Every structure is written in structure tokens, then in C-alpha cells.
PDB file of C-alpha atoms in Angstrom:
ATOM      1  CA  VAL A   1     -11.638  17.021   4.900  1.00 44.00           C
ATOM      2  CA  GLY A   2     -10.958  19.172   1.874  1.00 42.00           C
ATOM      3  CA  HIS A   3     -12.946  20.928  -0.800  1.00 41.00           C
ATOM      4  CA  HIS A   4     -12.014  19.982  -4.379  1.00 43.00           C
ATOM      5  CA  HIS A   5     -13.745  21.194  -7.537  1.00 49.00           C
ATOM      6  CA  GLY A   6     -16.955  21.986  -5.683  1.00 56.00           C
ATOM      7  CA  SER A   7     -17.103  18.742  -3.691  1.00 55.00           C
ATOM      8  CA  LEU A   8     -16.123  17.689  -0.201  1.00 54.00           C
ATOM      9  CA  ASN A   9     -13.369  15.093  -0.051  1.00 56.00           C
ATOM     10  CA  VAL A  10     -11.752  13.070   2.755  1.00 70.00           C
ATOM     11  CA  LEU A  11      -8.330  14.356   1.645  1.00 77.00           C
ATOM     12  CA  PRO A  12      -7.090  17.832   2.553  1.00 73.00           C
ATOM     13  CA  SER A  13      -7.394  20.430  -0.198  1.00 75.00           C
ATOM     14  CA  ASN A  14      -3.601  20.787  -0.465  1.00 76.00           C
ATOM     15  CA  TRP A  15      -2.946  17.035  -0.785  1.00 75.00           C
ATOM     16  CA  SER A  16      -0.998  15.668  -3.725  1.00 78.00           C
ATOM     17  CA  ILE A  17       0.410  12.228  -4.565  1.00 84.00           C
ATOM     18  CA  PRO A  18       3.529  11.828  -2.396  1.00 87.00           C
ATOM     19  CA  ALA A  19       6.684   9.966  -3.405  1.00 92.00           C
ATOM     20  CA  PHE A  20       6.551   7.505  -0.503  1.00 94.00           C
ATOM     21  CA  THR A  21       9.393   5.319   0.583  1.00 97.00           C
ATOM     22  CA  CYS A  22       8.379   1.692   1.083  1.00 97.00           C
ATOM     23  CA  SER A  23       8.157   2.011   4.860  1.00 97.00           C
ATOM     24  CA  GLN A  24       6.103   5.217   4.566  1.00 96.00           C
ATOM     25  CA  LEU A  25       3.668   3.502   2.210  1.00 97.00           C
ATOM     26  CA  VAL A  26       3.178   0.581   4.590  1.00 97.00           C
ATOM     27  CA  VAL A  27       2.342   2.920   7.496  1.00 97.00           C
ATOM     28  CA  HIS A  28       0.128   5.244   5.444  1.00 94.00           C
ATOM     29  CA  TRP A  29      -1.681   2.321   3.801  1.00 96.00           C
ATOM     30  CA  TYR A  30      -2.904   0.975   7.129  1.00 96.00           C
ATOM     31  CA  LEU A  31      -2.979   4.066   9.362  1.00 96.00           C
ATOM     32  CA  GLY A  32      -2.940   7.209   7.245  1.00 91.00           C
ATOM     33  CA  SER A  33      -1.601  10.305   8.964  1.00 90.00           C
ATOM     34  CA  ILE A  34      -3.580  11.810  11.813  1.00 87.00           C
ATOM     35  CA  ASP A  35      -1.208  14.792  11.981  1.00 87.00           C
ATOM     36  CA  ASN A  36      -1.849  15.608   8.308  1.00 84.00           C
ATOM     37  CA  ASN A  37      -5.545  14.663   8.366  1.00 83.00           C
ATOM     38  CA  ILE A  38      -5.082  11.875   5.793  1.00 86.00           C
ATOM     39  CA  PRO A  39      -7.139   8.676   6.076  1.00 89.00           C
ATOM     40  CA  GLU A  40      -5.575   5.260   5.559  1.00 92.00           C
ATOM     41  CA  LEU A  41      -4.679   5.012   1.878  1.00 88.00           C
ATOM     42  CA  ARG A  42      -6.327   1.605   1.473  1.00 92.00           C
ATOM     43  CA  SER A  43      -9.704   3.290   1.985  1.00 87.00           C
ATOM     44  CA  LEU A  44      -9.354   5.715  -0.929  1.00 83.00           C
ATOM     45  CA  SER A  45     -11.329   5.320  -4.141  1.00 79.00           C
ATOM     46  CA  ALA A  46     -11.088   6.549  -7.707  1.00 72.00           C
ATOM     47  CA  GLU A  47     -13.628   9.247  -6.845  1.00 72.00           C
ATOM     48  CA  THR A  48     -11.554  10.392  -3.868  1.00 75.00           C
ATOM     49  CA  LEU A  49      -8.412  10.684  -6.005  1.00 78.00           C
ATOM     50  CA  ARG A  50     -10.012  12.291  -9.046  1.00 73.00           C
ATOM     51  CA  PHE A  51      -8.883  15.804  -8.105  1.00 67.00           C
ATOM     52  CA  ALA A  52      -5.227  14.763  -7.624  1.00 69.00           C
ATOM     53  CA  GLY A  53      -4.462  14.484 -11.345  1.00 73.00           C
ATOM     54  CA  LYS A  54      -4.788  12.046 -14.182  1.00 79.00           C
ATOM     55  CA  ASN A  55      -2.069   9.707 -12.860  1.00 86.00           C
ATOM     56  CA  ALA A  56      -3.402   9.521  -9.298  1.00 83.00           C
ATOM     57  CA  ASN A  57      -5.393   6.308  -9.855  1.00 86.00           C
ATOM     58  CA  LYS A  58      -2.452   4.664 -11.633  1.00 90.00           C
ATOM     59  CA  VAL A  59      -0.165   5.476  -8.721  1.00 90.00           C
ATOM     60  CA  TRP A  60      -2.755   4.258  -6.203  1.00 90.00           C
ATOM     61  CA  ASN A  61      -3.107   0.976  -8.129  1.00 91.00           C
ATOM     62  CA  LYS A  62       0.662   0.521  -8.011  1.00 94.00           C
ATOM     63  CA  TRP A  63       0.618   1.184  -4.259  1.00 93.00           C
ATOM     64  CA  ALA A  64      -2.163  -1.396  -3.914  1.00 93.00           C
ATOM     65  CA  SER A  65      -0.121  -3.977  -5.848  1.00 95.00           C
ATOM     66  CA  VAL A  66       2.904  -3.409  -3.624  1.00 96.00           C
ATOM     67  CA  MET A  67       0.726  -3.710  -0.531  1.00 96.00           C
ATOM     68  CA  ARG A  68      -0.834  -6.975  -1.754  1.00 95.00           C
ATOM     69  CA  TYR A  69       2.712  -8.286  -2.094  1.00 97.00           C
ATOM     70  CA  VAL A  70       3.565  -7.001   1.400  1.00 97.00           C
ATOM     71  CA  LYS A  71       0.543  -8.812   2.840  1.00 96.00           C
ATOM     72  CA  TYR A  72       1.363 -11.973   0.889  1.00 96.00           C
ATOM     73  CA  THR A  73       4.954 -11.905   2.160  1.00 97.00           C
ATOM     74  CA  ALA A  74       3.898 -11.200   5.755  1.00 97.00           C
ATOM     75  CA  LYS A  75       1.536 -14.186   5.654  1.00 95.00           C
ATOM     76  CA  ARG A  76       4.307 -16.416   4.290  1.00 96.00           C
ATOM     77  CA  LYS A  77       6.619 -15.243   7.083  1.00 96.00           C
ATOM     78  CA  ASN A  78       3.911 -15.684   9.748  1.00 97.00           C
ATOM     79  CA  CYS A  79       3.985 -12.062  10.821  1.00 97.00           C
ATOM     80  CA  TRP A  80       0.760 -10.770   9.223  1.00 96.00           C
ATOM     81  CA  ILE A  81      -0.974  -8.319  11.567  1.00 95.00           C
ATOM     82  CA  GLY A  82      -4.454  -9.560  10.670  1.00 93.00           C
ATOM     83  CA  ASP A  83      -7.422  -8.261   8.729  1.00 91.00           C
ATOM     84  CA  ASN A  84      -9.077  -6.280  11.529  1.00 92.00           C
ATOM     85  CA  PRO A  85      -8.174  -2.570  11.264  1.00 92.00           C
ATOM     86  CA  VAL A  86      -8.927  -2.165  14.980  1.00 93.00           C
ATOM     87  CA  ASP A  87      -5.737  -4.151  15.624  1.00 91.00           C
ATOM     88  CA  TYR A  88      -3.527  -1.908  13.470  1.00 96.00           C
ATOM     89  CA  THR A  89      -1.021   0.131  15.443  1.00 96.00           C
ATOM     90  CA  TYR A  90       2.094   1.969  14.405  1.00 96.00           C
ATOM     91  CA  ASP A  91       4.263  -0.463  16.381  1.00 97.00           C
ATOM     92  CA  LYS A  92       2.637  -3.598  14.910  1.00 97.00           C
ATOM     93  CA  ILE A  93       2.860  -2.302  11.356  1.00 97.00           C
ATOM     94  CA  ASN A  94       6.492  -1.267  11.698  1.00 97.00           C
ATOM     95  CA  LYS A  95       7.377  -4.584  13.340  1.00 97.00           C
ATOM     96  CA  MET A  96       5.716  -6.480  10.479  1.00 98.00           C
ATOM     97  CA  TRP A  97       7.574  -4.409   7.866  1.00 98.00           C
ATOM     98  CA  ALA A  98      10.887  -4.893   9.691  1.00 97.00           C
ATOM     99  CA  GLN A  99      10.344  -8.675   9.616  1.00 98.00           C
ATOM    100  CA  ILE A 100       9.674  -8.823   5.858  1.00 98.00           C
ATOM    101  CA  GLU A 101      11.617  -5.886   4.410  1.00 97.00           C
ATOM    102  CA  ASN A 102      14.739  -7.908   3.566  1.00 96.00           C
ATOM    103  CA  THR A 103      12.670 -10.688   1.997  1.00 97.00           C
ATOM    104  CA  VAL A 104      10.650  -8.280  -0.154  1.00 97.00           C
ATOM    105  CA  PHE A 105      13.748  -6.440  -1.356  1.00 97.00           C
ATOM    106  CA  THR A 106      15.704  -9.638  -1.983  1.00 96.00           C
ATOM    107  CA  GLU A 107      12.864 -11.231  -3.958  1.00 97.00           C
ATOM    108  CA  ALA A 108      12.476  -8.046  -6.004  1.00 97.00           C
ATOM    109  CA  GLY A 109      16.197  -7.923  -6.711  1.00 96.00           C
ATOM    110  CA  VAL A 110      16.702  -4.592  -4.959  1.00 96.00           C
ATOM    111  CA  ARG A 111      20.341  -3.985  -4.155  1.00 92.00           C
ATOM    112  CA  THR A 112      20.711  -1.005  -1.855  1.00 91.00           C
ATOM    113  CA  THR A 113      22.132  -0.233   1.535  1.00 90.00           C
ATOM    114  CA  ARG A 114      19.624   2.607   1.898  1.00 93.00           C
ATOM    115  CA  LYS A 115      16.404   0.614   2.196  1.00 92.00           C
ATOM    116  CA  SER A 116      14.784   3.258   4.384  1.00 93.00           C
ATOM    117  CA  GLU A 117      15.023   5.691   1.438  1.00 96.00           C
ATOM    118  CA  TYR A 118      13.911   3.283  -1.319  1.00 96.00           C
ATOM    119  CA  LYS A 119      10.807   4.563  -3.119  1.00 97.00           C
ATOM    120  CA  CYS A 120       7.748   2.334  -3.286  1.00 97.00           C
ATOM    121  CA  LEU A 121       7.190   2.965  -7.013  1.00 97.00           C
ATOM    122  CA  SER A 122      10.741   1.753  -7.685  1.00 97.00           C
ATOM    123  CA  LEU A 123       9.872  -1.381  -5.706  1.00 98.00           C
ATOM    124  CA  TYR A 124       6.708  -1.747  -7.785  1.00 97.00           C
ATOM    125  CA  ASN A 125       8.791  -1.614 -10.975  1.00 97.00           C
ATOM    126  CA  LYS A 126      11.202  -4.270  -9.670  1.00 97.00           C
ATOM    127  CA  LEU A 127       8.394  -6.590  -8.518  1.00 97.00           C
ATOM    128  CA  SER A 128       6.595  -6.126 -11.820  1.00 97.00           C
ATOM    129  CA  LYS A 129       9.707  -6.755 -13.909  1.00 96.00           C
ATOM    130  CA  LYS A 130      10.304 -10.025 -12.038  1.00 96.00           C
ATOM    131  CA  LYS A 131       6.603 -10.926 -12.482  1.00 96.00           C
ATOM    132  CA  LEU A 132       6.234 -11.467  -8.741  1.00 95.00           C
ATOM    133  CA  PHE A 133       2.679 -10.133  -8.567  1.00 94.00           C
ATOM    134  CA  LYS A 134       1.480 -13.320 -10.288  1.00 92.00           C
ATOM    135  CA  ASN A 135       2.458 -15.206  -7.104  1.00 85.00           C
ATOM    136  CA  VAL A 136       0.005 -13.246  -4.982  1.00 90.00           C
ATOM    137  CA  PRO A 137      -3.216 -15.230  -4.416  1.00 83.00           C
ATOM    138  CA  LYS A 138      -6.297 -13.902  -6.162  1.00 72.00           C
ATOM    139  CA  ASP A 139      -8.425 -14.165  -3.015  1.00 62.00           C
ATOM    140  CA  THR A 140      -7.772 -10.533  -2.129  1.00 55.00           C
ATOM    141  CA  ASP A 141      -9.176  -7.397  -3.723  1.00 54.00           C
ATOM    142  CA  LYS A 142      -7.194  -4.279  -4.541  1.00 50.00           C
ATOM    143  CA  HIS A 143      -7.416  -3.223  -0.887  1.00 53.00           C
ATOM    144  CA  GLY A 144      -5.785  -6.452   0.284  1.00 53.00           C
ATOM    145  CA  ARG A 145      -9.099  -7.685   1.735  1.00 56.00           C
ATOM    146  CA  LYS A 146     -10.690 -11.042   1.031  1.00 56.00           C
ATOM    147  CA  SER A 147     -12.735 -10.817  -2.121  1.00 56.00           C
ATOM    148  CA  LYS A 148     -16.445 -11.341  -1.738  1.00 52.00           C
ATOM    149  CA  LYS A 149     -17.787 -13.963  -4.099  1.00 44.00           C
ATOM    150  CA  ARG A 150     -20.805 -12.699  -5.958  1.00 36.00           C
ATOM    151  CA  LYS A 151     -23.887 -14.843  -5.464  1.00 37.00           C
ATOM    152  CA  ILE A 152     -25.810 -15.374  -8.644  1.00 34.00           C
TER     153      ILE A 152
END
């Protein structure tokens, strides 16, 4: 917990938007970092990120788009870890990413031998340029969860 601009926040006071690699984003999206006192990134909101600068929400939205594509790909490859956060472990998440990493990079047109160092925002740009986000079903919200239909 941190203190930012007179308010308590779930993020530490010294936190700033990191330049995650793809594998780091996948782990931090689902698990956060206990050692650094950072909650899972999928749980953050615009209010939580407000202190981190004017581009923080834009970056988070790009992370969310990449993670929707990760989930979509994992479901297509039958290695999705499920929608229950209780089941998320470091080993399961890394195994899932290992099973889809080549597919995600190939579909995005990423040509590198250093996949472990490839930045997630670069992947976002490649996926966006190829218009691959349009393939992701609309039944998930920005957190990758099933959208709740509003009853009128």
C-alpha cells in the first residue's frame, strides 16, 4: 500500500509504469509481485493508476489488449488456465505462456531470437498493426473476464 497525492493506494508509493517483457506482463497480470507488494495488474483501475502519470491508463489499456489476445490464444491452443484466480500459480502461468509464446509471436509477425527480452508494448504495436485484436471475441471485458450483460 502506498500514499499518493493524499490518498491511500494499493500500489507502493515508489511504483511507476514498468517496461515489461511479454513474459513479465503475463506473470504480473495474473499474480502481481508479492516481493514488491504489487497486486495483480488485471485488478488495477483508472483511479489506482491516476498518480502514475498521464499515460498510465493508456499503457494499462495496451497491456489489457495484449492479455486478451494471450487468453484468446491460450483458449484456441487448449491450454487456458481457467477463470478462477485461486487456480493461478507461477508454474501454471509460465507453462501456459510457454505453450502459446511462439504462436503469439508468429501471428504478430515478430521476428526475434530473443523472445524473453521482447517488450509487451512492442508486441501490442505488432498485434495492432496486423489488426489481430479484432479476432478476439467480445465476450470478455478489459480484464479478460466474461462480460456481464446488463439487464434492462
